[in-house]
Amino acid sequence: MNNRLILLVLFMSLVHAQKPPRPPKPGVSTPGVKREMSAIKPDAVFPVAGAPDWQALTDDAVWVTSSPKNAVYRLDIKTNQVAAVVTVGQKPCSGLAAGFGSVWVPNCGDKTLSRIDIKTNQVVATLPFGPADSEGGIATSPDSVWMLTDKKGTLSRIDPTSGKAAEIAVTPNSAACIYAEGAVWVTTPEKNLLTKVDPKTNQVAAIITVGPGPRFLTAGAGSIWTLNQGDGTVSRVDAETNKLVANIEAGIPGGGGEIAFGAGHVWATIFQIPVTEIDPAKNAVVKQWVGPGGDSIRVGHGSVWLTNLQAQNVWRFAIEQP
């Protein structure tokens, strides 16, 4: 290798090593709303090796994926200890869902869906359904498991007993889905759309335009809430009228992040601003914590559960914070 080639290799290595820093998130400017993450004192910290990410809550546990480890961690809410580490398919991604005595795990690496039995902490089935997007979502309804399974806009309705699926056509490049208020709701980031699917007919019932780049979504207070990566707003849609109620300024744009509903409020997370709390009564951010941490958030069992991907841990902390 000549000297010029060596210098070129060293230069390229340096360029890749020095990735530009993430642009700062603006957050909200409302006086008295922002706080430092250092002000939160977790009640428990769970080590999760690799990259703790997606979460699901069951009656006595919180489940967290780690893609590099091809695993799902079970966190015991009574002992505040890791109760089990379950090996699943390759590179679990795109959400977690609980239902039918199981936790359902989409795997990006081998395009499969793992089913973990909650009683035994064992994978009892591996189904041939892969997620359409690594940043998506999976949901359960009273009789089915729902997931986007290709970029063409195929929403698969999977029978948990037979493992067979019906296919419903929605807008191409749709990403995530939830089941709430008797319907399945689907986001399409590049079209700024929220789609409502009627499980009784397997047909699209409504298509609503929301804020730019909606990806992750949650439900509560009679509404569907989308986290909009395009401008960092949160859109609120009335689940009965299918009308956009508000685009709430949150100042958390960019890739990644997640959103959840719990304890009567909406909670969002993104790197640099790990926790944003929205009061549905005000349609406004009431508290926002800035600093290191974050990536996935859930609220339940009297606590907020926050994955800190870069620190390889999960925080459990009190819902009521100063």
Tab-separated table of C-alpha atoms in Angstrom:
chain	number	residue	atom	x	y	z
A	1	MET	CA	0.000	0.000	0.000
A	2	ASN	CA	1.583	3.315	-1.050
A	3	ASN	CA	1.810	6.351	1.222
A	4	ARG	CA	-0.976	8.225	-0.551
A	5	LEU	CA	-3.365	5.311	-0.151
A	6	ILE	CA	-2.417	4.960	3.508
A	7	LEU	CA	-3.143	8.648	4.095
A	8	LEU	CA	-6.487	8.315	2.312
A	9	VAL	CA	-7.476	5.334	4.469
A	10	LEU	CA	-6.484	7.197	7.631
A	11	PHE	CA	-8.431	10.256	6.518
A	12	MET	CA	-11.587	8.256	5.787
A	13	SER	CA	-11.284	6.496	9.133
A	14	LEU	CA	-11.041	9.859	10.862
A	15	VAL	CA	-14.084	11.180	8.972
A	16	HIS	CA	-16.180	8.191	9.996
A	17	ALA	CA	-14.970	8.384	13.595
A	18	GLN	CA	-15.857	12.052	13.908
A	19	LYS	CA	-19.544	11.978	13.110
A	20	PRO	CA	-21.179	15.375	13.316
A	21	PRO	CA	-23.091	15.931	16.566
A	22	ARG	CA	-26.849	15.656	16.503
A	23	PRO	CA	-28.481	19.053	15.942
A	24	PRO	CA	-29.881	20.336	19.237
A	25	LYS	CA	-33.583	19.858	19.901
A	26	PRO	CA	-35.296	23.155	20.705
A	27	GLY	CA	-37.836	21.814	23.179
A	28	VAL	CA	-40.517	24.189	24.405
A	29	SER	CA	-39.988	27.818	25.377
A	30	THR	CA	-42.842	28.041	27.891
A	31	PRO	CA	-41.488	29.505	31.155
A	32	GLY	CA	-41.142	27.044	34.016
A	33	VAL	CA	-41.587	23.921	31.898
A	34	LYS	CA	-38.006	22.733	31.320
A	35	ARG	CA	-36.063	20.718	33.869
A	36	GLU	CA	-32.730	18.864	33.950
A	37	MET	CA	-32.640	15.074	33.775
A	38	SER	CA	-30.289	15.159	36.759
A	39	ALA	CA	-33.297	16.258	38.852
A	40	ILE	CA	-34.938	12.847	38.379
A	41	LYS	CA	-33.898	10.250	40.929
A	42	PRO	CA	-34.803	6.778	39.641
A	43	ASP	CA	-36.385	4.299	42.033
A	44	ALA	CA	-34.597	1.504	40.191
A	45	VAL	CA	-32.026	1.122	37.428
A	46	PHE	CA	-32.042	-2.102	35.414
A	47	PRO	CA	-28.926	-3.077	33.426
A	48	VAL	CA	-29.841	-4.149	29.885
A	49	ALA	CA	-26.797	-5.021	27.793
A	50	GLY	CA	-26.586	-3.993	24.166
A	51	ALA	CA	-29.236	-1.428	23.238
A	52	PRO	CA	-32.365	-1.376	25.438
A	53	ASP	CA	-35.188	-0.133	23.264
A	54	TRP	CA	-38.799	-1.234	22.759
A	55	GLN	CA	-41.022	-1.943	25.753
A	56	ALA	CA	-44.238	-3.734	26.643
A	57	LEU	CA	-46.041	-3.937	29.990
A	58	THR	CA	-47.745	-7.038	31.386
A	59	ASP	CA	-49.410	-7.667	34.751
A	60	ASP	CA	-46.207	-8.118	36.738
A	61	ALA	CA	-43.380	-7.212	34.386
A	62	VAL	CA	-41.883	-4.817	31.903
A	63	TRP	CA	-40.320	-6.324	28.779
A	64	VAL	CA	-37.467	-4.623	26.914
A	65	THR	CA	-35.690	-5.567	23.677
A	66	SER	CA	-31.952	-5.514	23.033
A	67	SER	CA	-31.249	-5.837	19.332
A	68	PRO	CA	-27.470	-6.511	19.507
A	69	LYS	CA	-28.124	-9.355	21.960
A	70	ASN	CA	-31.061	-10.844	20.017
A	71	ALA	CA	-32.896	-10.814	23.323
A	72	VAL	CA	-35.833	-9.559	25.336
A	73	TYR	CA	-35.313	-8.755	29.016
A	74	ARG	CA	-38.052	-9.320	31.575
A	75	LEU	CA	-37.970	-6.786	34.417
A	76	ASP	CA	-39.726	-7.820	37.632
A	77	ILE	CA	-41.777	-4.916	39.018
A	78	LYS	CA	-41.830	-6.358	42.554
A	79	THR	CA	-38.122	-7.058	43.032
A	80	ASN	CA	-36.767	-4.408	40.641
A	81	GLN	CA	-34.478	-7.061	39.169
A	82	VAL	CA	-33.963	-8.566	35.730
A	83	ALA	CA	-36.028	-11.758	36.022
A	84	ALA	CA	-35.183	-13.367	32.679
A	85	VAL	CA	-33.334	-12.852	29.413
A	86	VAL	CA	-35.086	-14.528	26.485
A	87	THR	CA	-33.290	-15.211	23.203
A	88	VAL	CA	-35.527	-14.391	20.231
A	89	GLY	CA	-34.957	-13.896	16.495
A	90	GLN	CA	-32.233	-11.798	14.973
A	91	LYS	CA	-32.239	-8.082	15.824
A	92	PRO	CA	-35.599	-7.542	17.547
A	93	CYS	CA	-37.045	-4.223	16.433
A	94	SER	CA	-40.185	-2.309	15.579
A	95	GLY	CA	-42.019	-2.540	18.887
A	96	LEU	CA	-43.303	-5.090	21.374
A	97	ALA	CA	-46.876	-6.114	22.122
A	98	ALA	CA	-48.511	-8.168	24.853
A	99	GLY	CA	-51.562	-10.349	24.352
A	100	PHE	CA	-52.886	-13.912	24.465
A	101	GLY	CA	-50.574	-14.847	27.328
A	102	SER	CA	-47.595	-13.835	25.239
A	103	VAL	CA	-45.185	-11.095	24.276
A	104	TRP	CA	-44.838	-10.638	20.507
A	105	VAL	CA	-41.435	-9.627	19.144
A	106	PRO	CA	-40.799	-8.473	15.539
A	107	ASN	CA	-37.288	-9.295	14.338
A	108	CYS	CA	-35.615	-7.235	11.623
A	109	GLY	CA	-32.621	-9.513	11.108
A	110	ASP	CA	-34.441	-12.646	9.980
A	111	LYS	CA	-37.861	-11.136	9.200
A	112	THR	CA	-39.724	-13.200	11.773
A	113	LEU	CA	-42.139	-12.735	14.646
A	114	SER	CA	-41.235	-14.408	17.958
A	115	ARG	CA	-43.905	-15.381	20.472
A	116	ILE	CA	-42.757	-15.540	24.118
A	117	ASP	CA	-44.901	-17.402	26.638
A	118	ILE	CA	-45.250	-15.121	29.672
A	119	LYS	CA	-45.476	-18.042	32.130
A	120	THR	CA	-42.351	-19.880	30.977
A	121	ASN	CA	-40.236	-17.052	29.496
A	122	GLN	CA	-39.705	-19.279	26.460
A	123	VAL	CA	-40.201	-18.679	22.735
A	124	VAL	CA	-43.069	-21.004	21.816
A	125	ALA	CA	-43.495	-19.998	18.180
A	126	THR	CA	-41.619	-18.239	15.399
A	127	LEU	CA	-43.895	-16.935	12.660
A	128	PRO	CA	-42.850	-15.942	9.127
A	129	PHE	CA	-43.844	-12.277	9.419
A	130	GLY	CA	-41.246	-9.522	9.405
A	131	PRO	CA	-41.817	-5.828	10.112
A	132	ALA	CA	-42.052	-3.349	7.257
A	133	ASP	CA	-39.844	-0.822	9.047
A	134	SER	CA	-37.300	-1.070	11.851
A	135	GLU	CA	-38.957	1.991	13.424
A	136	GLY	CA	-42.530	0.805	13.458
A	137	GLY	CA	-44.896	-0.871	15.847
A	138	ILE	CA	-46.977	-3.951	16.588
A	139	ALA	CA	-50.343	-4.211	18.335
A	140	THR	CA	-52.817	-6.716	19.726
A	141	SER	CA	-56.604	-6.489	19.656
A	142	PRO	CA	-59.037	-8.875	21.422
A	143	ASP	CA	-58.620	-11.499	18.684
A	144	SER	CA	-55.585	-10.626	16.544
A	145	VAL	CA	-52.003	-9.429	16.306
A	146	TRP	CA	-51.439	-6.510	13.914
A	147	MET	CA	-48.265	-5.411	12.130
A	148	LEU	CA	-47.184	-3.669	8.933
A	149	THR	CA	-45.245	-6.340	7.053
A	150	ASP	CA	-43.985	-4.693	3.866
A	151	LYS	CA	-43.309	-1.321	2.253
A	152	LYS	CA	-46.254	-1.778	-0.108
A	153	GLY	CA	-48.620	-0.972	2.732
A	154	THR	CA	-49.671	-4.425	3.873
A	155	LEU	CA	-51.242	-4.457	7.321
A	156	SER	CA	-51.215	-8.092	8.431
A	157	ARG	CA	-53.887	-9.335	10.814
A	158	ILE	CA	-52.429	-12.444	12.428
A	159	ASP	CA	-54.564	-15.109	14.097
A	160	PRO	CA	-52.760	-16.010	17.358
A	161	THR	CA	-54.180	-19.545	17.262
A	162	SER	CA	-53.530	-20.593	13.671
A	163	GLY	CA	-50.652	-18.265	12.897
A	164	LYS	CA	-52.285	-17.363	9.593
A	165	ALA	CA	-52.798	-13.784	8.460
A	166	ALA	CA	-55.286	-11.681	6.538
A	167	GLU	CA	-53.836	-8.758	4.578
A	168	ILE	CA	-55.313	-5.259	4.527
A	169	ALA	CA	-54.065	-2.642	2.068
A	170	VAL	CA	-53.160	0.736	3.526
A	171	THR	CA	-50.978	3.569	2.209
A	172	PRO	CA	-47.504	2.410	1.071
A	173	ASN	CA	-44.566	3.016	3.436
A	174	SER	CA	-46.771	2.994	6.514
A	175	ALA	CA	-44.811	2.326	9.701
A	176	ALA	CA	-46.542	1.764	13.033
A	177	CYS	CA	-49.920	0.678	14.348
A	178	ILE	CA	-51.892	0.492	17.575
A	179	TYR	CA	-55.287	-0.899	18.548
A	180	ALA	CA	-57.493	1.533	20.455
A	181	GLU	CA	-61.087	2.701	20.654
A	182	GLY	CA	-62.272	-0.326	18.676
A	183	ALA	CA	-60.032	0.324	15.669
A	184	VAL	CA	-56.515	-0.142	14.369
A	185	TRP	CA	-54.626	3.098	13.699
A	186	VAL	CA	-51.705	3.293	11.276
A	187	THR	CA	-49.145	6.049	10.668
A	188	THR	CA	-47.617	6.951	7.294
A	189	PRO	CA	-44.673	9.321	7.923
A	190	GLU	CA	-43.934	10.437	4.375
A	191	LYS	CA	-47.582	11.309	3.670
A	192	ASN	CA	-48.389	12.884	7.079
A	193	LEU	CA	-51.299	10.493	7.503
A	194	LEU	CA	-53.104	8.610	10.253
A	195	THR	CA	-55.300	5.798	8.930
A	196	LYS	CA	-58.186	4.185	10.820
A	197	VAL	CA	-58.959	0.534	10.016
A	198	ASP	CA	-62.219	-1.114	11.076
A	199	PRO	CA	-61.480	-4.643	12.406
A	200	LYS	CA	-65.078	-5.686	11.760
A	201	THR	CA	-64.705	-5.199	8.009
A	202	ASN	CA	-60.917	-5.167	7.499
A	203	GLN	CA	-61.440	-1.935	5.589
A	204	VAL	CA	-60.037	1.566	5.888
A	205	ALA	CA	-62.607	3.684	7.728
A	206	ALA	CA	-60.875	7.081	7.690
A	207	ILE	CA	-57.673	8.834	6.668
A	208	ILE	CA	-56.661	11.912	8.657
A	209	THR	CA	-53.895	14.398	7.876
A	210	VAL	CA	-51.782	15.145	10.938
A	211	GLY	CA	-48.442	16.879	11.564
A	212	PRO	CA	-45.368	16.216	9.408
A	213	GLY	CA	-43.660	12.856	9.681
A	214	PRO	CA	-45.946	10.985	12.106
A	215	ARG	CA	-44.435	7.655	13.106
A	216	PHE	CA	-45.007	6.548	16.694
A	217	LEU	CA	-48.466	6.789	18.224
A	218	THR	CA	-50.438	6.116	21.366
A	219	ALA	CA	-54.017	6.361	22.615
A	220	GLY	CA	-55.757	7.876	25.624
A	221	ALA	CA	-58.352	10.458	26.697
A	222	GLY	CA	-60.550	9.448	23.764
A	223	SER	CA	-57.833	10.409	21.298
A	224	ILE	CA	-55.019	9.092	19.158
A	225	TRP	CA	-51.688	10.923	19.558
A	226	THR	CA	-48.893	10.912	16.979
A	227	LEU	CA	-45.286	11.951	17.534
A	228	ASN	CA	-44.359	13.920	14.424
A	229	GLN	CA	-40.681	13.577	13.550
A	230	GLY	CA	-40.871	16.300	10.909
A	231	ASP	CA	-41.410	19.265	13.228
A	232	GLY	CA	-41.445	17.789	16.725
A	233	THR	CA	-45.145	18.367	17.342
A	234	VAL	CA	-47.671	15.922	18.763
A	235	SER	CA	-50.972	15.637	16.908
A	236	ARG	CA	-54.193	14.832	18.745
A	237	VAL	CA	-57.020	13.175	16.786
A	238	ASP	CA	-60.485	12.561	18.217
A	239	ALA	CA	-61.022	8.804	17.914
A	240	GLU	CA	-64.795	9.108	17.467
A	241	THR	CA	-65.062	11.991	14.998
A	242	ASN	CA	-61.719	11.252	13.251
A	243	LYS	CA	-60.927	14.965	13.362
A	244	LEU	CA	-57.610	16.617	14.116
A	245	VAL	CA	-58.021	18.423	17.442
A	246	ALA	CA	-54.583	20.003	17.872
A	247	ASN	CA	-50.950	20.018	16.813
A	248	ILE	CA	-49.142	20.520	20.109
A	249	GLU	CA	-45.746	22.206	20.083
A	250	ALA	CA	-43.209	19.983	21.824
A	251	GLY	CA	-39.925	20.921	20.147
A	252	ILE	CA	-38.739	17.322	19.706
A	253	PRO	CA	-38.139	16.803	15.958
A	254	GLY	CA	-35.912	14.197	14.328
A	255	GLY	CA	-35.524	10.450	14.040
A	256	GLY	CA	-36.152	7.961	16.790
A	257	GLY	CA	-38.187	8.709	19.870
A	258	GLU	CA	-41.425	7.250	21.121
A	259	ILE	CA	-44.727	8.201	22.727
A	260	ALA	CA	-46.990	6.625	25.356
A	261	PHE	CA	-50.087	7.358	27.416
A	262	GLY	CA	-50.363	6.765	31.141
A	263	ALA	CA	-51.591	8.305	34.395
A	264	GLY	CA	-53.868	10.571	32.388
A	265	HIS	CA	-51.053	12.232	30.450
A	266	VAL	CA	-49.089	11.802	27.219
A	267	TRP	CA	-45.357	11.076	27.500
A	268	ALA	CA	-42.761	11.356	24.740
A	269	THR	CA	-39.043	10.680	24.551
A	270	ILE	CA	-36.198	11.520	22.184
A	271	PHE	CA	-32.444	11.867	22.551
A	272	GLN	CA	-31.444	15.181	24.220
A	273	ILE	CA	-34.976	15.595	25.624
A	274	PRO	CA	-35.693	12.238	27.251
A	275	VAL	CA	-39.064	13.073	28.823
A	276	THR	CA	-41.864	15.367	27.634
A	277	GLU	CA	-45.152	15.352	29.551
A	278	ILE	CA	-48.359	16.637	27.919
A	279	ASP	CA	-51.600	17.366	29.757
A	280	PRO	CA	-54.631	16.484	27.553
A	281	ALA	CA	-56.761	18.988	29.477
A	282	LYS	CA	-54.497	21.792	28.239
A	283	ASN	CA	-53.203	20.308	24.976
A	284	ALA	CA	-49.817	21.592	26.078
A	285	VAL	CA	-46.478	20.428	27.410
A	286	VAL	CA	-46.492	20.881	31.187
A	287	LYS	CA	-43.047	19.423	32.006
A	288	GLN	CA	-40.000	18.635	29.883
A	289	TRP	CA	-36.668	17.178	30.995
A	290	VAL	CA	-33.483	17.799	28.991
A	291	GLY	CA	-30.139	16.017	29.147
A	292	PRO	CA	-28.758	12.526	28.495
A	293	GLY	CA	-30.908	9.408	28.215
A	294	GLY	CA	-34.099	8.268	26.572
A	295	ASP	CA	-35.268	6.310	23.534
A	296	SER	CA	-38.394	4.428	24.612
A	297	ILE	CA	-41.008	5.230	27.262
A	298	ARG	CA	-43.931	3.524	28.974
A	299	VAL	CA	-46.091	4.409	31.975
A	300	GLY	CA	-47.617	1.791	34.240
A	301	HIS	CA	-47.343	-0.017	37.574
A	302	GLY	CA	-47.243	3.398	39.230
A	303	SER	CA	-44.054	4.426	37.434
A	304	VAL	CA	-42.499	5.850	34.311
A	305	TRP	CA	-40.189	3.396	32.497
A	306	LEU	CA	-37.494	4.985	30.358
A	307	THR	CA	-34.924	3.105	28.288
A	308	ASN	CA	-31.548	4.784	28.095
A	309	LEU	CA	-30.097	3.222	24.977
A	310	GLN	CA	-26.635	4.730	25.169
A	311	ALA	CA	-26.238	3.980	28.890
A	312	GLN	CA	-27.550	0.418	28.437
A	313	ASN	CA	-30.094	0.614	31.218
A	314	VAL	CA	-33.745	1.215	32.031
A	315	TRP	CA	-34.939	3.722	34.604
A	316	ARG	CA	-37.998	3.340	36.770
A	317	PHE	CA	-39.095	6.569	38.390
A	318	ALA	CA	-42.131	8.118	40.039
A	319	ILE	CA	-44.817	9.611	37.812
A	320	GLU	CA	-45.120	12.682	40.004
A	321	GLN	CA	-41.970	14.737	39.595
A	322	PRO	CA	-41.319	18.314	40.795
